[in-house]
Short mmCIF file of C-alpha atoms in Angstrom, two decimals:
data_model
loop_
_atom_site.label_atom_id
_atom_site.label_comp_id
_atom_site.label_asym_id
_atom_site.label_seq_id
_atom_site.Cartn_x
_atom_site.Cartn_y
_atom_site.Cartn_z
CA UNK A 1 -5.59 1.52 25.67
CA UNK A 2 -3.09 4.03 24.32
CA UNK A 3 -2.54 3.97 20.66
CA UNK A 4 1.06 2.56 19.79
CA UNK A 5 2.97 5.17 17.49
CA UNK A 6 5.33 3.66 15.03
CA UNK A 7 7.73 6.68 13.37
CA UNK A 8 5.87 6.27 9.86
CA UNK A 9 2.39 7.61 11.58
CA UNK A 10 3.82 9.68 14.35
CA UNK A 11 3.76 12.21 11.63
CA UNK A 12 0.57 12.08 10.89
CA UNK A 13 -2.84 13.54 11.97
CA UNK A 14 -4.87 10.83 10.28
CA UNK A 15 -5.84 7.65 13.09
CA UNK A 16 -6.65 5.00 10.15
CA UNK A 17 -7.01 4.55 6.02
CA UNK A 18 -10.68 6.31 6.15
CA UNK A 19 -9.05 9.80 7.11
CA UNK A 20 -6.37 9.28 4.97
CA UNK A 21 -8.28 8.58 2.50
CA UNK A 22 -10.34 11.68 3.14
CA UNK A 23 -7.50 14.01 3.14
CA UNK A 24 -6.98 12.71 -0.23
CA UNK A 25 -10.00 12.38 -2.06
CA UNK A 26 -12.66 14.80 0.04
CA UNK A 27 -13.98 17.82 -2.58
CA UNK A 28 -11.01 16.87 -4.74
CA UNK A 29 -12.62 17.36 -8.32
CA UNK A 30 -9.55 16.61 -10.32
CA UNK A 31 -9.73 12.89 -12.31
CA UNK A 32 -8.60 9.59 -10.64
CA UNK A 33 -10.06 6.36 -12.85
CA UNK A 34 -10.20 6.70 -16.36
CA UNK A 35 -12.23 3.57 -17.08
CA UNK A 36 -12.47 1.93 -20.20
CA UNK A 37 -16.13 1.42 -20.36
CA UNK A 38 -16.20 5.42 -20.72
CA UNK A 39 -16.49 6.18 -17.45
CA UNK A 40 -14.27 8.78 -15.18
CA UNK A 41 -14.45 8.83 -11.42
CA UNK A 42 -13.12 11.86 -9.59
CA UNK A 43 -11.30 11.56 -6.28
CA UNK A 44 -14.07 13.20 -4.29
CA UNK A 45 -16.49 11.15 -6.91
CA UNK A 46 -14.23 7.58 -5.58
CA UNK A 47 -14.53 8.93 -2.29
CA UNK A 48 -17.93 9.80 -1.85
CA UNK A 49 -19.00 6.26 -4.00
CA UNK A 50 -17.04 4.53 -0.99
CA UNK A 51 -18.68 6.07 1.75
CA UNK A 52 -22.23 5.24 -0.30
CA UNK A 53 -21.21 1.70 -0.05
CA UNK A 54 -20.24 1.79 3.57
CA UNK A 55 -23.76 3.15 4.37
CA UNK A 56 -25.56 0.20 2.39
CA UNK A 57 -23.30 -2.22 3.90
CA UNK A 58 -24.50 -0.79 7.33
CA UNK A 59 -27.60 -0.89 6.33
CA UNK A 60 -28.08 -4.60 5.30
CA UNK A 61 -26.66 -5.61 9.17
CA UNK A 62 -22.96 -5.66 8.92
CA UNK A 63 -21.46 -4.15 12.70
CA UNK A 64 -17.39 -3.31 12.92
CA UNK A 65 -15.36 -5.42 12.43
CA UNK A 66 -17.46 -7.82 10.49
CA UNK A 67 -15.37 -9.25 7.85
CA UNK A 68 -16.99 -8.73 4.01
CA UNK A 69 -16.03 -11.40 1.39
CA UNK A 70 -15.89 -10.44 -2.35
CA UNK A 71 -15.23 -12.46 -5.25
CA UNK A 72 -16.20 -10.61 -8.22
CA UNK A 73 -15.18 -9.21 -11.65
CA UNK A 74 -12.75 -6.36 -11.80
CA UNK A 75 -14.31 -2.78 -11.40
CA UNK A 76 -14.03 0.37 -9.92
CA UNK A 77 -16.87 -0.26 -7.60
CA UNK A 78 -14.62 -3.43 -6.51
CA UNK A 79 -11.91 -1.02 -5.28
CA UNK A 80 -14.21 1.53 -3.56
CA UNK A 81 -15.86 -1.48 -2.01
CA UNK A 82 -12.50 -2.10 -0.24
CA UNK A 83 -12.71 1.36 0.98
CA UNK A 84 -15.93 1.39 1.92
CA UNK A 85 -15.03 -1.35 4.45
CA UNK A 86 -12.13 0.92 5.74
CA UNK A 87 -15.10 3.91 6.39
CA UNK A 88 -17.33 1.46 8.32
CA UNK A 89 -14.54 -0.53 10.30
CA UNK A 90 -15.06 -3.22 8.75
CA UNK A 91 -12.44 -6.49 6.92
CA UNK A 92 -12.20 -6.65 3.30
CA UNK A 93 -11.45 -9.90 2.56
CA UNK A 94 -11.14 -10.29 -1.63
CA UNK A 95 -11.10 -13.57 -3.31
CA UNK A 96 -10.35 -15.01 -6.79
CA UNK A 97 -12.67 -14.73 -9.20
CA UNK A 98 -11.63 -17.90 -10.70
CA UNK A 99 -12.15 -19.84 -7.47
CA UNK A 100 -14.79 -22.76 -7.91
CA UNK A 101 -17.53 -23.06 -5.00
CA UNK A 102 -15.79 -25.93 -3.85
CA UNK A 103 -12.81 -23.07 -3.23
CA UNK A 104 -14.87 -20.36 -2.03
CA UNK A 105 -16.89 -23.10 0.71
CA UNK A 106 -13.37 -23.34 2.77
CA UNK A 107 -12.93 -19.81 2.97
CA UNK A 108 -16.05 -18.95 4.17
CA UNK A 109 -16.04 -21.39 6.37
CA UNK A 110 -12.66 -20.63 7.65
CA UNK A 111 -13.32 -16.71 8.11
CA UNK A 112 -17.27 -15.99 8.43
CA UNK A 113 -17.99 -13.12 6.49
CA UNK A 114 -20.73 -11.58 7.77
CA UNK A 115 -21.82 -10.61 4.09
CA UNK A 116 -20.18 -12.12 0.90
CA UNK A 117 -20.55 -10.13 -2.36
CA UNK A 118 -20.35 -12.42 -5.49
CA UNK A 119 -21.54 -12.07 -9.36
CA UNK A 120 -25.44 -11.67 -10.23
CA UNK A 121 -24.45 -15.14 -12.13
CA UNK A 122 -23.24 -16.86 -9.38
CA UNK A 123 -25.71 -16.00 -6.24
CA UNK A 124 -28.01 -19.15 -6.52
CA UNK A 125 -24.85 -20.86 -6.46
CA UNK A 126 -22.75 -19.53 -3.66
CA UNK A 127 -25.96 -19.01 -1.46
CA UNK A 128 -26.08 -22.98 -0.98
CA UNK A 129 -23.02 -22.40 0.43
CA UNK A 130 -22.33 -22.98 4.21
CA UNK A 131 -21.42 -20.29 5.92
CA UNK A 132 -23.24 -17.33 3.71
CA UNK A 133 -25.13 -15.21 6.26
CA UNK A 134 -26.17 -12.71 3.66
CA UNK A 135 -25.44 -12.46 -0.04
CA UNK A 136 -25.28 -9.27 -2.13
CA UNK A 137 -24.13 -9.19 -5.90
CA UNK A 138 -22.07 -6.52 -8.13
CA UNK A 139 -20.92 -7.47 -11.65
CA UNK A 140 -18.45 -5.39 -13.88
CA UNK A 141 -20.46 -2.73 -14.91
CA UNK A 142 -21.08 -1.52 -11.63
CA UNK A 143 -24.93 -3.28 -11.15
CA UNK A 144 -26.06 -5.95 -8.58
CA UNK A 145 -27.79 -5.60 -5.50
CA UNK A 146 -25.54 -4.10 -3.97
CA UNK A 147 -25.70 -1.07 -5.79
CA UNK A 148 -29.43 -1.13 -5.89
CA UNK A 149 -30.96 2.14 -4.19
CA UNK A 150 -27.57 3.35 -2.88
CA UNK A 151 -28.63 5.89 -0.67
CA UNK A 152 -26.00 8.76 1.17
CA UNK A 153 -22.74 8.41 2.60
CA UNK A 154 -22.02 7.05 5.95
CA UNK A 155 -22.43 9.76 8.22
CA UNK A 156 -19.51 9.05 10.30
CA UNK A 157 -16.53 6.84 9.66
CA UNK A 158 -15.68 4.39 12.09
CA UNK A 159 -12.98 5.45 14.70
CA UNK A 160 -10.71 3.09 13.46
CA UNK A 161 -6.88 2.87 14.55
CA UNK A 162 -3.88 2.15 12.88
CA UNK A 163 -3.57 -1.22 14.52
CA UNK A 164 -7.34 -2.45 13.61
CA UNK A 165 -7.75 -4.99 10.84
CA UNK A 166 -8.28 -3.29 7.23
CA UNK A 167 -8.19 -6.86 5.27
CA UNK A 168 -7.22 -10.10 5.19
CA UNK A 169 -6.14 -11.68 1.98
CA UNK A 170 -5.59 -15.56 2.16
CA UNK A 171 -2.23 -16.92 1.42
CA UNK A 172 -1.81 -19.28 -2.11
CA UNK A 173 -1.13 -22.43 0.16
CA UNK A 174 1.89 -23.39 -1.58
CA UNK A 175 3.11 -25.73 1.21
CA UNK A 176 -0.49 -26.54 2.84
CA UNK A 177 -4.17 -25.01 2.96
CA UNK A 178 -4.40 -21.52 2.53
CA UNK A 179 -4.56 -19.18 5.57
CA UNK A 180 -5.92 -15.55 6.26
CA UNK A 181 -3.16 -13.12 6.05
CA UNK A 182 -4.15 -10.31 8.81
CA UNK A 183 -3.38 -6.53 7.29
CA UNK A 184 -3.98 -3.59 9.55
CA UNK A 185 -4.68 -0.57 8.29
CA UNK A 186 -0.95 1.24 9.39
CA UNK A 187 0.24 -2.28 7.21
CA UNK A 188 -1.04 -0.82 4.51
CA UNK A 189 -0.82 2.89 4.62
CA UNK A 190 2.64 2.83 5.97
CA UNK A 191 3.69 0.46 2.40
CA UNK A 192 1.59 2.62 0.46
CA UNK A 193 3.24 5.85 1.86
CA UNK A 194 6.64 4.43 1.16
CA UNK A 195 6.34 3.13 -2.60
CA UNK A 196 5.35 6.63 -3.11
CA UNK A 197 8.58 7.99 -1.83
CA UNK A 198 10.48 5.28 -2.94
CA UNK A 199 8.74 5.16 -6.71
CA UNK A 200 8.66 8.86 -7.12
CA UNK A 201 4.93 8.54 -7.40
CA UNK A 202 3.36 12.42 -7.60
CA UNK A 203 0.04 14.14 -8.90
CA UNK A 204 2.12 14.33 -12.61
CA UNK A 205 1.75 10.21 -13.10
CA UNK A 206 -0.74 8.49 -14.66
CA UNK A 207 -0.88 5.00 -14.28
CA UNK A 208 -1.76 1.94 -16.60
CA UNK A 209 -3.40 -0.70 -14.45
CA UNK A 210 -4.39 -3.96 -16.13
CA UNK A 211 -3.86 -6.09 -12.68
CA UNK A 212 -6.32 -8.14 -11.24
CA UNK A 213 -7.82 -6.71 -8.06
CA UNK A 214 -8.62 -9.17 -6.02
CA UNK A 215 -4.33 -9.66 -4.78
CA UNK A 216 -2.39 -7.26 -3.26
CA UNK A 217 -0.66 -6.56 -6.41
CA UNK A 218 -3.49 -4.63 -8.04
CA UNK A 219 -5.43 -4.17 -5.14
CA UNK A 220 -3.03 -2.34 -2.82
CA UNK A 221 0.40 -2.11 -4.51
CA UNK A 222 -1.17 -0.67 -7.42
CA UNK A 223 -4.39 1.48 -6.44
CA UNK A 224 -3.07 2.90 -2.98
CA UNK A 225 0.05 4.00 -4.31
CA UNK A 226 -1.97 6.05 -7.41
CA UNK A 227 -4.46 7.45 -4.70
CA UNK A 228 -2.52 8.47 -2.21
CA UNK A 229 -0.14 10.66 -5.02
CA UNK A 230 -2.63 12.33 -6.50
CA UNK A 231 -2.21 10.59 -9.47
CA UNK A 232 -4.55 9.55 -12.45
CA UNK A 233 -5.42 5.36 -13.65
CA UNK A 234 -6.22 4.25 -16.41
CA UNK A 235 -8.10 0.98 -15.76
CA UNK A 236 -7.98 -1.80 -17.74
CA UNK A 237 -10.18 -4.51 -17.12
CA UNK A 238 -7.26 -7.33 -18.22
CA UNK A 239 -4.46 -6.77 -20.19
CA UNK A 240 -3.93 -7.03 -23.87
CA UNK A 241 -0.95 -5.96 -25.54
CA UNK A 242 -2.78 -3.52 -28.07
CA UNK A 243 -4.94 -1.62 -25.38
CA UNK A 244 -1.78 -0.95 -23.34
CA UNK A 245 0.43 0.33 -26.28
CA UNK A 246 -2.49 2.57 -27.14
CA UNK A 247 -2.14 3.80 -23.33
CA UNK A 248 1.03 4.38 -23.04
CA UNK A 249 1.56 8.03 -24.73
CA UNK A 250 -0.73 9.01 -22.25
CA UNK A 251 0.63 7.29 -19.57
CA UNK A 252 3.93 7.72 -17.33
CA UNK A 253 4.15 4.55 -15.32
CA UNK A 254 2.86 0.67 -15.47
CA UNK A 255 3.16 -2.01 -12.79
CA UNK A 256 2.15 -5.29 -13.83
CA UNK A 257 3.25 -8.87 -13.65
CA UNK A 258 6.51 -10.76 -15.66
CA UNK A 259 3.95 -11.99 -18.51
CA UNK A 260 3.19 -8.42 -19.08
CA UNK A 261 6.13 -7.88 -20.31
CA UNK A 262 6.90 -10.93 -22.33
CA UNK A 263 3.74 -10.45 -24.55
CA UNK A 264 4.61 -6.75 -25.20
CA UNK A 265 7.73 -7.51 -25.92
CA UNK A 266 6.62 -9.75 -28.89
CA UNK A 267 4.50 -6.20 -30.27
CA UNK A 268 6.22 -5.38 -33.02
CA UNK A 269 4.90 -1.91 -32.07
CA UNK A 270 7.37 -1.99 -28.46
CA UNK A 271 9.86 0.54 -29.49
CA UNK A 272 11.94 3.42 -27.86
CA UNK A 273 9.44 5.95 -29.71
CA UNK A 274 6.57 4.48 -28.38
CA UNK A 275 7.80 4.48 -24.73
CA UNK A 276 9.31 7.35 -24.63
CA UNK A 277 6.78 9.29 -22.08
CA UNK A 278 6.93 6.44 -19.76
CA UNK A 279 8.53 6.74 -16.33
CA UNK A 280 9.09 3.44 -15.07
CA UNK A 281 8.18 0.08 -15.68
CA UNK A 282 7.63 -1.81 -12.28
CA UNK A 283 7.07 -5.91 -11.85
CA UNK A 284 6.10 -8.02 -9.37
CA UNK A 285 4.22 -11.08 -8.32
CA UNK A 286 6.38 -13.54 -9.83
CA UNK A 287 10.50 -13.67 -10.74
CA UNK A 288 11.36 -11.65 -14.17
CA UNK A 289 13.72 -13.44 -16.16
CA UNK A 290 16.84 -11.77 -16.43
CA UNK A 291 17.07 -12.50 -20.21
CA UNK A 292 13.35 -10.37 -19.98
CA UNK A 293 14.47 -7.55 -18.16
CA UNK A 294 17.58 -7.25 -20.57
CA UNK A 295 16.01 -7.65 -23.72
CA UNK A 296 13.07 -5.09 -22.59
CA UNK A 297 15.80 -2.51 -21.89
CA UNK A 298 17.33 -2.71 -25.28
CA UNK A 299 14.02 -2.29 -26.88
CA UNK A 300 12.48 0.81 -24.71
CA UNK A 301 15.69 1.95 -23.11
CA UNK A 302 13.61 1.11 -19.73
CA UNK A 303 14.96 -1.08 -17.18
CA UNK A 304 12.09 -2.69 -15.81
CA UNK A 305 12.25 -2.36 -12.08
CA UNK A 306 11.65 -5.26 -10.29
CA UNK A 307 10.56 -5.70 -6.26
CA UNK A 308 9.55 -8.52 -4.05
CA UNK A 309 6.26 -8.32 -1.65
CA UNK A 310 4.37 -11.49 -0.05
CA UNK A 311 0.77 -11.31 0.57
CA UNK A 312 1.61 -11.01 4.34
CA UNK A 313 3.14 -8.23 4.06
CA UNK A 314 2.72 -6.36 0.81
CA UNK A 315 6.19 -5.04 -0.46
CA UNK A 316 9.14 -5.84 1.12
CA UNK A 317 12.03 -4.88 -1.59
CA UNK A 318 12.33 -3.12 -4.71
CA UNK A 319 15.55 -2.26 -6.81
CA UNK A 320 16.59 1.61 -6.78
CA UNK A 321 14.66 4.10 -8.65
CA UNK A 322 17.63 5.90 -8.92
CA UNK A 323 20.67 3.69 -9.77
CA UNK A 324 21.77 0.36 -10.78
CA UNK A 325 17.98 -2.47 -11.68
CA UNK A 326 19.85 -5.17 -11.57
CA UNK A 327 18.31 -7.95 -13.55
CA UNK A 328 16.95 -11.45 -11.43
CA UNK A 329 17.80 -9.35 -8.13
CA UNK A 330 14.34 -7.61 -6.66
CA UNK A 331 16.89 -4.81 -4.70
CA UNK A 332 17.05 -3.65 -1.47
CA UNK A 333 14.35 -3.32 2.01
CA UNK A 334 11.95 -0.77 1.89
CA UNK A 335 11.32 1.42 4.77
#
C-alpha cells in the first residue's frame, strides 16, 4: 500500500519517529537531560540508551506492534523507554503511577500488553494480575530488570510509517470508562514539529520540566518539543517551588500545569529579577484562572501563555507567541 503524504511530512526524508529521532540525537555529543540525581544524558547518549532498550525488549519476546504497558516512577529511562518502542515498532502505552491494581487490571485487560513494566515494589503485585504475559521492572534511579544486562542497540529500527501506532494513552473517563486513545507516529511528530515553530523552541532553550511523564503533557508536549530543537532539560522529578526558582537563571522556558504557577506565585522569591532570563511561561492541562495569569504578569512581567490539547490529540490551540495572551482564552488552532 502506498504511504499517504500529508503536507507536514511531504517535506521530510524521515518515514516514522525512530529516524527522526536519529537525525536528531545520532553522534550528537552536546547535553540533553540534566537530571537532578547528578546525572547528564547526551542526545546520542538518550539515543543510543533507547535503542539498548528496544534490543532487550526484543529480546524478552515482544514482535511489532506489540503494545508495552508502563506504570512507573518518573525517569529518564521512562522517556527513552517510549522511544525505544518507536525503534522496535512497537505501542507505548504509559499509565499512572498512582493507579491502584484494581485500575491497572481494566487496562490490561482492555489493551493486552504484551509486556507491562511496573516498580521493583509492585511486581508480586501486578503479576497476579490478569492479563500480564510478562513483567519487567524499572524504578527511578534507572534499576529493575529491565535494565539488567542491557546489551547493544537494536540493529535495525523497525520500518515503521507515519500512519503506524506510536502510543496509546487512555482517556480520564470523565463521562464513562476510560478508552485507548490511538496516536500514530505522524500524530505526534507533526504536533511536535509545530510547537517548535509555533513556541520558538531552538538549540538556545533550556527547559525546566517538573511534569509527570506518564500524560501527554510531560510525555510528548514537553520532551518532544525539547528533543526535536536541540534544546537542553532540566528534569525534575516533581515540582517544588524552591528547586524551580533555583532553575530558572539557568533556564529560558517552563511548561507546566495551572498549580505550578499558583504555588510560585506565593514565593516570596517570584520577582521580575529572578525571571528575567526566562522566555516563556507555557500552561496546560487544566484552565488558568484569569486572575492567575494577571497577577503572574505583574509579578515577572511574563504573560503566561496558555494552550488547549486533549489526550486524543495532543495540542490543539495555543495563544500567540508573538502578540496579545489573552487571559482564560487558550488562543488560536495550531497547524
Amino acid at each position: 500500500m502506498r504511504e499517504k503524504t500529508t503536507p507536514w511530512n511531504a517535506a521530510l526524508e524521515e518515514r516514522n519517529l525512530a529516524e527522526l529521532l536519529a537525525t536528531r540525537c545520532a553522534g550528537n555529543a552536546a547535553p540533553f537531560l540534566h537530571c537532578d540525581d547528578g546525572r547528564i544524558f547526551s542526545f546520542a547518549a538518550f539515543h543510543g540508551l533507547a535503542g539498548q532498550l528496544a534490543h532487550r525488549l526484543l529480546a524478552v519476546g515482544a514482535k511489532s506492534g506489540d503494545r508495552i504497558a508502563v506504570q512507573v516512577e518518573k525517569s529518564p529511562e521512562a522517556i527513552a523507554l517510549f522511544w525505544a518502542c518507536a525503534r522496535a515498532g512497537l505501542i507505548f502505552l504509559p499509565l499512572n503511577a498512582a493507579y491502584t491494581a484494581g485500575e491497572v487490571s481494566y487496562f490490561l485487560s482492555d489493551a493486552e500488553p504484551a509486556i507491562f513494566v511496573t516498580t521493583p515494589q509492585r511486581e508480586a503485585e501486578m503479576a497476579k494480575l490478569a492479563g500480564v504475559r510478562s513483567i519487567l521492572t524499572l524504578d527511578g534511579a534507572g534499576g529493575g530488570s529491565l535494565m539488567t544486562g542491557l546489551g547493544p542497540e537494536i540493529a535495525i529500527d523497525h520500518p515503521s510509517s507515519w500512519d503506524d501506532i506510536a502510543a496509546i494513552l487512555y482517556t480520564s473517563g470523565t463521562t464513562g470508562r476510560s478508552k485507548g486513545a490511538m496516536l500514530s507516529h505522524g500524530n505526534l511528530a507533526s504536533n511536535a514539529l509545530a510547537l517548535v515553530d509555533q513556541w520558538r523552541f531552538t538549540g538556545k532553550d533550556v527547559l525546566i520540566h517538573a511534569l509527570p511523564v506518564y500524560h501527554t503533557h510531560g510525555l510528548f508536549t514537553a520532551t518532544n518539543t525539547l528533543l526535536l530543537s536541540g534544546g537542553q532539560i532540566l528534569f525534575q522529578r516533581k515540582f517544588n517551588a524552591d528547586d524551580v526558582m533555583a532553575l530558572m537563571p539557568n533556564a529560558t522556558s517552563m511548561m507546566g500545569v495551572p498549580t505550578f504557577y499558583t504555588r510560585l506565585l506565593q514565593h516570596p522569591g517570584l520577582t521580575r529579577e529572578t525571571t528575567a532570563h526566562m522566555r516563556v511561561f507555557i500552561s496546560g492541562s487544566a484552565p488558568l484562572l484569569a486572575e492567575t495569569h494577571k497577577e503572574f504578569e505583574t509579578r515577572t512581567g511574563h504573560a503566561i501563555l496558555e494552550r488547549y490539547g486533549m489526550t486524543e490529540t495532543s495540542m490543539n490551540t495555543s495563544n500567540p507567541y508573538d502578540g496579545e495572551r489573552r487571559a482564560g482564552t487558550v488562543g488560536f488552532p495550531l497547524p
